[in-house]
């Protein structure tokens, strides 16, 4: 245990009179006390005031993911010592927020009493002189014991902190070990400094591995003879250049992004490079043109907040998706969105477009599963007048040309015929399109976002999806979580849907809310919105029975088919209502009814989506629903 180097009397005299015997106090403590006095920090408080909410803390942790991944294993190695002595170990970001806290149970309870918790901002400005905040300012290891703390709330604590720096000396964060004063240990300072050094070494090793991986992948990414391409690392220094750049610029290696602008080269497209080991960002591939050859499209990471027209909710699962979209949107790489039906894939594609440099251009959506195969080519490529019998008088501008200068969204890409896959691949490679019946090529400047509920990799293995097209599209994959993985968002999604449509939000009792949370939601958000529509027309007294039926349906009472003698046939399919007699239909009508049922199942019960899948007008679809009593 340490003896306090500053007596309570010395502390009181400075707090009350501003007088200090600096010869008896560590220089860093003296400097810190004066800063606290100047900044009017309350010496009689010192409990944590600024604490991040749960979702904000998760975002902080995600932005410092690499620091945590390197620091926590080092702390785990020392956990027996930390627990035995009765201490806690913390990882802090450069802004003073506690990202991680672990240790002995009693010490954690004592820390909680002064709001010293994960997510709290523990700086000099907030709580006065302390090891964490003072180490951040001094950028050196420091210990603060007992009444060396400026605020009285920390007088019972002994704290040891050391900064963590990268290879360039930039501050990455702080490592801290703290304990109640009576449990402080003489070896703690050496332990903390060793921890910080170990994390710094692990950081540098990780960066060296990232640089090597980036170099290895750069050869494949950039080495095309006529292509002007630069590969930057995370510090925005050149690690690789294509042959065309190497001929033009001597001493290109290690130059900064800004320095290259002096050579008249402008950025027109950039794509992130993610590590195959830890999946984090390791660099950027940037296409360049000489100044004046074309209007550049400069990609910047700064700008307004990420815009998402749907309901983001508060779930960690969807927050991760939004952070991923925020990184993807400013780039120009092709995207594949994976997700079950009803998870909002088109809404996510729209968000990528709205937050991209192409936001002023068109966003053209194509449902590949709803277009008949024989019409797919004309729908995508367009045609000129007289190209075939039934062609429009002035021809038709295909979806590819309609999306020029913007984004083409190909929904249900897994449904596209193999013959069309070849044609689409050529368009993506050549960036040109030739309408049916024409011999003139039209240049294209589009970004492609595809979406599917299928496993494209499995389709490649089965031979139903071309491997070269898969790799052309699968540049930036995004995986949308199903609703069952973000159930805490259900109340917010209901509110969003009601406000969007001008509905009065249904006031569900807590018991019914639990029913919603207990359901597995196979139709995802689309099914949830269908349920809201049902609740609007069902009498309030029937809500409980309806919602209970979601979880435990009662097919025996409603969906059984009566036999000839009036008895119930319990094995009848759920799609056959009790009052309907399919045997009275002609064969063609039976096939049509079966097709409609399958479309409804595929669309999660949405009539408008089912009509789109079948390629018929919604009014016609509703007439057929009424005809077949579905």
PDB file of C-alpha atoms in Angstrom, residues 236-487:
ATOM      1  CA  UNK A 236      -2.978   7.891 -46.613  1.00  0.00           C
ATOM      2  CA  UNK A 237       0.529   7.165 -47.805  1.00  0.00           C
ATOM      3  CA  UNK A 238       1.171   5.376 -51.091  1.00  0.00           C
ATOM      4  CA  UNK A 239       2.175   1.732 -50.714  1.00  0.00           C
ATOM      5  CA  UNK A 240       1.670   0.698 -54.340  1.00  0.00           C
ATOM      6  CA  UNK A 241       1.162   2.327 -57.745  1.00  0.00           C
ATOM      7  CA  UNK A 242       0.201   0.942 -61.140  1.00  0.00           C
ATOM      8  CA  UNK A 243       2.781   0.908 -63.943  1.00  0.00           C
ATOM      9  CA  UNK A 244       1.316   4.057 -65.506  1.00  0.00           C
ATOM     10  CA  UNK A 245       1.813   6.000 -62.259  1.00  0.00           C
ATOM     11  CA  UNK A 246       5.305   4.583 -61.689  1.00  0.00           C
ATOM     12  CA  UNK A 247       6.363   5.915 -65.117  1.00  0.00           C
ATOM     13  CA  UNK A 248       4.896   9.337 -64.416  1.00  0.00           C
ATOM     14  CA  UNK A 249       6.073   9.955 -60.816  1.00  0.00           C
ATOM     15  CA  UNK A 250       9.563   9.214 -59.506  1.00  0.00           C
ATOM     16  CA  UNK A 251       9.793   8.408 -55.813  1.00  0.00           C
ATOM     17  CA  UNK A 252       6.077   7.660 -55.549  1.00  0.00           C
ATOM     18  CA  UNK A 253       6.382   5.279 -52.569  1.00  0.00           C
ATOM     19  CA  UNK A 254       5.464   6.833 -49.249  1.00  0.00           C
ATOM     20  CA  UNK A 255       4.065  10.033 -50.747  1.00  0.00           C
ATOM     21  CA  UNK A 256       0.915  11.388 -49.173  1.00  0.00           C
ATOM     22  CA  UNK A 257      -2.447  11.695 -50.834  1.00  0.00           C
ATOM     23  CA  UNK A 258      -2.146  15.498 -50.881  1.00  0.00           C
ATOM     24  CA  UNK A 259       1.305  15.414 -52.480  1.00  0.00           C
ATOM     25  CA  UNK A 260      -0.026  13.462 -55.454  1.00  0.00           C
ATOM     26  CA  UNK A 261      -2.572  16.201 -56.140  1.00  0.00           C
ATOM     27  CA  UNK A 262       0.383  18.472 -57.038  1.00  0.00           C
ATOM     28  CA  UNK A 263       1.020  16.296 -60.115  1.00  0.00           C
ATOM     29  CA  UNK A 264      -2.371  17.214 -61.582  1.00  0.00           C
ATOM     30  CA  UNK A 265      -3.900  13.828 -60.757  1.00  0.00           C
ATOM     31  CA  UNK A 266      -7.488  13.838 -59.584  1.00  0.00           C
ATOM     32  CA  UNK A 267      -9.427  11.088 -57.857  1.00  0.00           C
ATOM     33  CA  UNK A 268     -12.432   9.710 -59.706  1.00  0.00           C
ATOM     34  CA  UNK A 269     -13.206   6.512 -57.836  1.00  0.00           C
ATOM     35  CA  UNK A 270     -12.110   4.878 -54.592  1.00  0.00           C
ATOM     36  CA  UNK A 271     -12.824   1.557 -52.940  1.00  0.00           C
ATOM     37  CA  UNK A 272     -11.903   0.352 -49.453  1.00  0.00           C
ATOM     38  CA  UNK A 273      -9.663  -2.673 -48.914  1.00  0.00           C
ATOM     39  CA  UNK A 274     -10.597  -4.873 -45.967  1.00  0.00           C
ATOM     40  CA  UNK A 275      -8.293  -7.373 -44.277  1.00  0.00           C
ATOM     41  CA  UNK A 276      -8.910 -11.051 -44.851  1.00  0.00           C
ATOM     42  CA  UNK A 277      -7.580 -11.707 -41.317  1.00  0.00           C
ATOM     43  CA  UNK A 278      -9.527  -9.323 -39.071  1.00  0.00           C
ATOM     44  CA  UNK A 279     -11.975  -7.814 -41.652  1.00  0.00           C
ATOM     45  CA  UNK A 280     -11.026  -4.255 -40.670  1.00  0.00           C
ATOM     46  CA  UNK A 281     -10.148  -1.473 -43.119  1.00  0.00           C
ATOM     47  CA  UNK A 282      -6.484  -1.591 -44.173  1.00  0.00           C
ATOM     48  CA  UNK A 283      -6.335   0.810 -47.115  1.00  0.00           C
ATOM     49  CA  UNK A 284      -7.894   2.299 -50.218  1.00  0.00           C
ATOM     50  CA  UNK A 285      -7.622   1.689 -53.957  1.00  0.00           C
ATOM     51  CA  UNK A 286      -8.014   4.977 -55.828  1.00  0.00           C
ATOM     52  CA  UNK A 287      -8.474   5.506 -59.575  1.00  0.00           C
ATOM     53  CA  UNK A 288      -6.901   8.711 -60.905  1.00  0.00           C
ATOM     54  CA  UNK A 289      -7.071  10.834 -64.050  1.00  0.00           C
ATOM     55  CA  UNK A 290      -4.911  13.712 -65.223  1.00  0.00           C
ATOM     56  CA  UNK A 291      -6.419  17.100 -64.524  1.00  0.00           C
ATOM     57  CA  UNK A 292      -8.773  18.374 -67.187  1.00  0.00           C
ATOM     58  CA  UNK A 293      -9.491  15.028 -68.903  1.00  0.00           C
ATOM     59  CA  UNK A 294     -12.912  14.736 -67.272  1.00  0.00           C
ATOM     60  CA  UNK A 295     -14.928  16.196 -64.466  1.00  0.00           C
ATOM     61  CA  UNK A 296     -13.643  14.438 -61.358  1.00  0.00           C
ATOM     62  CA  UNK A 297     -15.875  12.803 -58.806  1.00  0.00           C
ATOM     63  CA  UNK A 298     -14.011  13.365 -55.553  1.00  0.00           C
ATOM     64  CA  UNK A 299     -14.859  11.031 -52.701  1.00  0.00           C
ATOM     65  CA  UNK A 300     -14.601  12.498 -49.223  1.00  0.00           C
ATOM     66  CA  UNK A 301     -15.378  10.858 -45.910  1.00  0.00           C
ATOM     67  CA  UNK A 302     -16.522  14.120 -44.359  1.00  0.00           C
ATOM     68  CA  UNK A 303     -20.000  15.518 -44.909  1.00  0.00           C
ATOM     69  CA  UNK A 304     -23.499  15.558 -43.436  1.00  0.00           C
ATOM     70  CA  UNK A 305     -24.784  12.829 -41.135  1.00  0.00           C
ATOM     71  CA  UNK A 306     -25.730   9.503 -42.714  1.00  0.00           C
ATOM     72  CA  UNK A 307     -29.281   9.684 -44.082  1.00  0.00           C
ATOM     73  CA  UNK A 308     -31.549   6.649 -43.695  1.00  0.00           C
ATOM     74  CA  UNK A 309     -35.219   6.993 -44.638  1.00  0.00           C
ATOM     75  CA  UNK A 310     -36.355   3.985 -42.639  1.00  0.00           C
ATOM     76  CA  UNK A 311     -36.397   3.417 -38.881  1.00  0.00           C
ATOM     77  CA  UNK A 312     -32.884   2.694 -37.608  1.00  0.00           C
ATOM     78  CA  UNK A 313     -34.073   1.577 -34.178  1.00  0.00           C
ATOM     79  CA  UNK A 314     -31.708   1.020 -31.266  1.00  0.00           C
ATOM     80  CA  UNK A 315     -30.583  -2.574 -31.772  1.00  0.00           C
ATOM     81  CA  UNK A 316     -26.866  -3.342 -31.916  1.00  0.00           C
ATOM     82  CA  UNK A 317     -27.466  -5.634 -34.911  1.00  0.00           C
ATOM     83  CA  UNK A 318     -28.812  -2.869 -37.145  1.00  0.00           C
ATOM     84  CA  UNK A 319     -26.459  -0.223 -35.731  1.00  0.00           C
ATOM     85  CA  UNK A 320     -23.578  -2.337 -37.070  1.00  0.00           C
ATOM     86  CA  UNK A 321     -25.240  -2.371 -40.500  1.00  0.00           C
ATOM     87  CA  UNK A 322     -25.609   1.426 -40.509  1.00  0.00           C
ATOM     88  CA  UNK A 323     -21.944   1.887 -39.575  1.00  0.00           C
ATOM     89  CA  UNK A 324     -21.012  -0.439 -42.423  1.00  0.00           C
ATOM     90  CA  UNK A 325     -23.238   1.479 -44.853  1.00  0.00           C
ATOM     91  CA  UNK A 326     -21.647   4.741 -43.733  1.00  0.00           C
ATOM     92  CA  UNK A 327     -18.237   3.389 -44.778  1.00  0.00           C
ATOM     93  CA  UNK A 328     -19.521   1.863 -48.021  1.00  0.00           C
ATOM     94  CA  UNK A 329     -21.670   4.728 -49.336  1.00  0.00           C
ATOM     95  CA  UNK A 330     -18.863   7.200 -50.242  1.00  0.00           C
ATOM     96  CA  UNK A 331     -17.073   4.555 -52.324  1.00  0.00           C
ATOM     97  CA  UNK A 332     -18.031   3.416 -55.821  1.00  0.00           C
ATOM     98  CA  UNK A 333     -17.609  -0.337 -55.400  1.00  0.00           C
ATOM     99  CA  UNK A 334     -20.422  -2.741 -56.299  1.00  0.00           C
ATOM    100  CA  UNK A 335     -22.516  -3.983 -53.368  1.00  0.00           C
ATOM    101  CA  UNK A 336     -24.462  -7.177 -52.682  1.00  0.00           C
ATOM    102  CA  UNK A 337     -27.092  -6.940 -49.932  1.00  0.00           C
ATOM    103  CA  UNK A 338     -27.973 -10.298 -48.384  1.00  0.00           C
ATOM    104  CA  UNK A 339     -31.107 -10.675 -46.295  1.00  0.00           C
ATOM    105  CA  UNK A 340     -34.323 -12.601 -45.860  1.00  0.00           C
ATOM    106  CA  UNK A 341     -37.477 -11.416 -47.618  1.00  0.00           C
ATOM    107  CA  UNK A 342     -38.989  -8.429 -45.868  1.00  0.00           C
ATOM    108  CA  UNK A 343     -35.825  -7.104 -44.188  1.00  0.00           C
ATOM    109  CA  UNK A 344     -35.726  -3.858 -46.190  1.00  0.00           C
ATOM    110  CA  UNK A 345     -33.031  -4.520 -48.799  1.00  0.00           C
ATOM    111  CA  UNK A 346     -34.293  -1.843 -51.205  1.00  0.00           C
ATOM    112  CA  UNK A 347     -34.429   0.728 -48.396  1.00  0.00           C
ATOM    113  CA  UNK A 348     -30.781  -0.028 -47.586  1.00  0.00           C
ATOM    114  CA  UNK A 349     -29.825   0.235 -51.269  1.00  0.00           C
ATOM    115  CA  UNK A 350     -31.582   3.613 -51.423  1.00  0.00           C
ATOM    116  CA  UNK A 351     -29.630   4.751 -48.329  1.00  0.00           C
ATOM    117  CA  UNK A 352     -26.317   3.816 -49.968  1.00  0.00           C
ATOM    118  CA  UNK A 353     -27.298   5.843 -53.034  1.00  0.00           C
ATOM    119  CA  UNK A 354     -28.576   8.815 -51.004  1.00  0.00           C
ATOM    120  CA  UNK A 355     -25.277   9.063 -49.108  1.00  0.00           C
ATOM    121  CA  UNK A 356     -23.005   8.550 -52.112  1.00  0.00           C
ATOM    122  CA  UNK A 357     -21.448  11.039 -54.555  1.00  0.00           C
ATOM    123  CA  UNK A 358     -24.095   9.766 -57.023  1.00  0.00           C
ATOM    124  CA  UNK A 359     -26.973  11.079 -54.890  1.00  0.00           C
ATOM    125  CA  UNK A 360     -27.918  13.671 -57.531  1.00  0.00           C
ATOM    126  CA  UNK A 361     -28.131  10.949 -60.190  1.00  0.00           C
ATOM    127  CA  UNK A 362     -30.999   8.480 -60.751  1.00  0.00           C
ATOM    128  CA  UNK A 363     -31.747   5.477 -58.536  1.00  0.00           C
ATOM    129  CA  UNK A 364     -33.283   2.769 -60.747  1.00  0.00           C
ATOM    130  CA  UNK A 365     -34.652  -0.391 -59.134  1.00  0.00           C
ATOM    131  CA  UNK A 366     -35.251  -3.651 -61.020  1.00  0.00           C
ATOM    132  CA  UNK A 367     -36.882  -6.723 -59.483  1.00  0.00           C
ATOM    133  CA  UNK A 368     -35.188  -9.528 -61.406  1.00  0.00           C
ATOM    134  CA  UNK A 369     -37.600 -12.094 -59.963  1.00  0.00           C
ATOM    135  CA  UNK A 370     -40.685 -10.280 -61.272  1.00  0.00           C
ATOM    136  CA  UNK A 371     -39.613  -9.860 -64.923  1.00  0.00           C
ATOM    137  CA  UNK A 372     -40.471 -12.752 -67.256  1.00  0.00           C
ATOM    138  CA  UNK A 373     -37.304 -14.312 -68.673  1.00  0.00           C
ATOM    139  CA  UNK A 374     -38.238 -13.515 -72.258  1.00  0.00           C
ATOM    140  CA  UNK A 375     -38.564  -9.804 -71.382  1.00  0.00           C
ATOM    141  CA  UNK A 376     -35.439  -9.532 -69.225  1.00  0.00           C
ATOM    142  CA  UNK A 377     -33.095  -8.482 -72.041  1.00  0.00           C
ATOM    143  CA  UNK A 378     -35.345  -5.726 -73.401  1.00  0.00           C
ATOM    144  CA  UNK A 379     -36.114  -4.460 -69.890  1.00  0.00           C
ATOM    145  CA  UNK A 380     -32.416  -4.079 -68.978  1.00  0.00           C
ATOM    146  CA  UNK A 381     -30.865  -3.164 -72.328  1.00  0.00           C
ATOM    147  CA  UNK A 382     -33.755  -1.368 -73.996  1.00  0.00           C
ATOM    148  CA  UNK A 383     -34.459  -1.445 -77.737  1.00  0.00           C
ATOM    149  CA  UNK A 384     -34.798   0.802 -80.742  1.00  0.00           C
ATOM    150  CA  UNK A 385     -37.931   1.332 -82.826  1.00  0.00           C
ATOM    151  CA  UNK A 386     -38.790  -1.713 -84.930  1.00  0.00           C
ATOM    152  CA  UNK A 387     -36.398  -4.017 -83.069  1.00  0.00           C
ATOM    153  CA  UNK A 388     -39.090  -6.716 -82.837  1.00  0.00           C
ATOM    154  CA  UNK A 389     -42.827  -7.221 -83.256  1.00  0.00           C
ATOM    155  CA  UNK A 390     -44.686  -5.308 -80.570  1.00  0.00           C
ATOM    156  CA  UNK A 391     -41.827  -2.907 -79.868  1.00  0.00           C
ATOM    157  CA  UNK A 392     -42.823   0.605 -78.859  1.00  0.00           C
ATOM    158  CA  UNK A 393     -42.971   3.140 -81.634  1.00  0.00           C
ATOM    159  CA  UNK A 394     -40.035   5.203 -80.337  1.00  0.00           C
ATOM    160  CA  UNK A 395     -38.178   2.355 -78.739  1.00  0.00           C
ATOM    161  CA  UNK A 396     -37.457   1.915 -75.033  1.00  0.00           C
ATOM    162  CA  UNK A 397     -34.607   3.169 -72.874  1.00  0.00           C
ATOM    163  CA  UNK A 398     -33.507   0.188 -70.786  1.00  0.00           C
ATOM    164  CA  UNK A 399     -32.915   0.226 -67.055  1.00  0.00           C
ATOM    165  CA  UNK A 400     -29.121   0.241 -67.517  1.00  0.00           C
ATOM    166  CA  UNK A 401     -29.275   3.449 -69.564  1.00  0.00           C
ATOM    167  CA  UNK A 402     -31.871   4.948 -67.222  1.00  0.00           C
ATOM    168  CA  UNK A 403     -29.422   4.521 -64.332  1.00  0.00           C
ATOM    169  CA  UNK A 404     -26.548   6.260 -66.156  1.00  0.00           C
ATOM    170  CA  UNK A 405     -24.800   8.663 -63.789  1.00  0.00           C
ATOM    171  CA  UNK A 406     -26.470   7.052 -60.798  1.00  0.00           C
ATOM    172  CA  UNK A 407     -27.195   3.697 -59.180  1.00  0.00           C
ATOM    173  CA  UNK A 408     -28.788   0.535 -60.588  1.00  0.00           C
ATOM    174  CA  UNK A 409     -30.441  -1.656 -57.936  1.00  0.00           C
ATOM    175  CA  UNK A 410     -30.887  -5.276 -59.044  1.00  0.00           C
ATOM    176  CA  UNK A 411     -33.203  -6.915 -56.527  1.00  0.00           C
ATOM    177  CA  UNK A 412     -33.351 -10.722 -56.377  1.00  0.00           C
ATOM    178  CA  UNK A 413     -30.202 -11.001 -58.502  1.00  0.00           C
ATOM    179  CA  UNK A 414     -30.180 -14.747 -57.845  1.00  0.00           C
ATOM    180  CA  UNK A 415     -33.237 -15.120 -60.120  1.00  0.00           C
ATOM    181  CA  UNK A 416     -31.540 -13.732 -63.243  1.00  0.00           C
ATOM    182  CA  UNK A 417     -31.218 -16.301 -66.079  1.00  0.00           C
ATOM    183  CA  UNK A 418     -27.745 -17.607 -66.910  1.00  0.00           C
ATOM    184  CA  UNK A 419     -27.876 -16.168 -70.446  1.00  0.00           C
ATOM    185  CA  UNK A 420     -28.554 -12.711 -69.024  1.00  0.00           C
ATOM    186  CA  UNK A 421     -25.729 -13.149 -66.504  1.00  0.00           C
ATOM    187  CA  UNK A 422     -23.260 -13.284 -69.407  1.00  0.00           C
ATOM    188  CA  UNK A 423     -24.692 -10.106 -70.939  1.00  0.00           C
ATOM    189  CA  UNK A 424     -24.704  -8.290 -67.587  1.00  0.00           C
ATOM    190  CA  UNK A 425     -21.103  -9.310 -66.911  1.00  0.00           C
ATOM    191  CA  UNK A 426     -20.006  -7.801 -70.226  1.00  0.00           C
ATOM    192  CA  UNK A 427     -21.781  -4.542 -69.389  1.00  0.00           C
ATOM    193  CA  UNK A 428     -20.044  -4.343 -66.005  1.00  0.00           C
ATOM    194  CA  UNK A 429     -16.668  -5.048 -67.610  1.00  0.00           C
ATOM    195  CA  UNK A 430     -16.961  -2.782 -70.651  1.00  0.00           C
ATOM    196  CA  UNK A 431     -19.155  -0.092 -69.094  1.00  0.00           C
ATOM    197  CA  UNK A 432     -21.152   0.116 -72.326  1.00  0.00           C
ATOM    198  CA  UNK A 433     -24.617  -1.026 -73.375  1.00  0.00           C
ATOM    199  CA  UNK A 434     -26.083  -1.735 -76.819  1.00  0.00           C
ATOM    200  CA  UNK A 435     -29.906  -1.605 -77.090  1.00  0.00           C
ATOM    201  CA  UNK A 436     -31.628  -4.446 -78.933  1.00  0.00           C
ATOM    202  CA  UNK A 437     -31.772  -3.732 -82.665  1.00  0.00           C
ATOM    203  CA  UNK A 438     -29.015  -1.107 -82.497  1.00  0.00           C
ATOM    204  CA  UNK A 439     -25.333  -1.238 -83.416  1.00  0.00           C
ATOM    205  CA  UNK A 440     -24.360   1.841 -81.414  1.00  0.00           C
ATOM    206  CA  UNK A 441     -22.765   1.380 -78.009  1.00  0.00           C
ATOM    207  CA  UNK A 442     -23.721   3.789 -75.234  1.00  0.00           C
ATOM    208  CA  UNK A 443     -21.180   4.466 -72.503  1.00  0.00           C
ATOM    209  CA  UNK A 444     -22.309   3.809 -68.936  1.00  0.00           C
ATOM    210  CA  UNK A 445     -21.297   5.317 -65.613  1.00  0.00           C
ATOM    211  CA  UNK A 446     -23.251   3.350 -63.025  1.00  0.00           C
ATOM    212  CA  UNK A 447     -22.811   1.792 -59.637  1.00  0.00           C
ATOM    213  CA  UNK A 448     -24.509  -1.577 -59.204  1.00  0.00           C
ATOM    214  CA  UNK A 449     -26.158  -2.637 -55.955  1.00  0.00           C
ATOM    215  CA  UNK A 450     -27.571  -6.155 -56.023  1.00  0.00           C
ATOM    216  CA  UNK A 451     -29.738  -7.861 -53.413  1.00  0.00           C
ATOM    217  CA  UNK A 452     -30.813 -11.426 -52.777  1.00  0.00           C
ATOM    218  CA  UNK A 453     -32.314 -13.700 -50.157  1.00  0.00           C
ATOM    219  CA  UNK A 454     -30.351 -16.594 -51.675  1.00  0.00           C
ATOM    220  CA  UNK A 455     -26.817 -17.839 -50.979  1.00  0.00           C
ATOM    221  CA  UNK A 456     -24.993 -16.719 -54.126  1.00  0.00           C
ATOM    222  CA  UNK A 457     -21.869 -18.678 -53.214  1.00  0.00           C
ATOM    223  CA  UNK A 458     -23.961 -21.846 -53.069  1.00  0.00           C
ATOM    224  CA  UNK A 459     -25.563 -20.974 -56.410  1.00  0.00           C
ATOM    225  CA  UNK A 460     -22.071 -20.630 -57.899  1.00  0.00           C
ATOM    226  CA  UNK A 461     -21.185 -24.087 -56.576  1.00  0.00           C
ATOM    227  CA  UNK A 462     -24.418 -25.484 -58.037  1.00  0.00           C
ATOM    228  CA  UNK A 463     -23.706 -23.874 -61.436  1.00  0.00           C
ATOM    229  CA  UNK A 464     -26.806 -21.634 -61.497  1.00  0.00           C
ATOM    230  CA  UNK A 465     -24.820 -18.410 -60.999  1.00  0.00           C
ATOM    231  CA  UNK A 466     -21.643 -17.472 -62.858  1.00  0.00           C
ATOM    232  CA  UNK A 467     -18.551 -17.268 -60.705  1.00  0.00           C
ATOM    233  CA  UNK A 468     -17.066 -14.330 -62.665  1.00  0.00           C
ATOM    234  CA  UNK A 469     -20.270 -12.312 -62.206  1.00  0.00           C
ATOM    235  CA  UNK A 470     -20.300 -13.234 -58.511  1.00  0.00           C
ATOM    236  CA  UNK A 471     -16.833 -11.745 -58.020  1.00  0.00           C
ATOM    237  CA  UNK A 472     -17.708  -8.703 -60.107  1.00  0.00           C
ATOM    238  CA  UNK A 473     -20.697  -7.945 -57.845  1.00  0.00           C
ATOM    239  CA  UNK A 474     -19.470  -9.298 -54.507  1.00  0.00           C
ATOM    240  CA  UNK A 475     -17.091  -6.410 -53.754  1.00  0.00           C
ATOM    241  CA  UNK A 476     -18.787  -4.922 -50.687  1.00  0.00           C
ATOM    242  CA  UNK A 477     -21.207  -7.443 -49.130  1.00  0.00           C
ATOM    243  CA  UNK A 478     -23.818  -6.293 -46.596  1.00  0.00           C
ATOM    244  CA  UNK A 479     -25.772  -8.731 -44.419  1.00  0.00           C
ATOM    245  CA  UNK A 480     -29.128  -7.498 -43.077  1.00  0.00           C
ATOM    246  CA  UNK A 481     -30.269  -9.034 -39.787  1.00  0.00           C
ATOM    247  CA  UNK A 482     -33.761 -10.586 -39.673  1.00  0.00           C
ATOM    248  CA  UNK A 483     -36.363  -8.969 -37.427  1.00  0.00           C
ATOM    249  CA  UNK A 484     -36.001 -11.766 -34.866  1.00  0.00           C
ATOM    250  CA  UNK A 485     -32.425 -10.536 -34.288  1.00  0.00           C
ATOM    251  CA  UNK A 486     -33.545  -6.941 -33.594  1.00  0.00           C
ATOM    252  CA  UNK A 487     -36.817  -7.394 -31.699  1.00  0.00           C
TER     253      UNK A 487
END
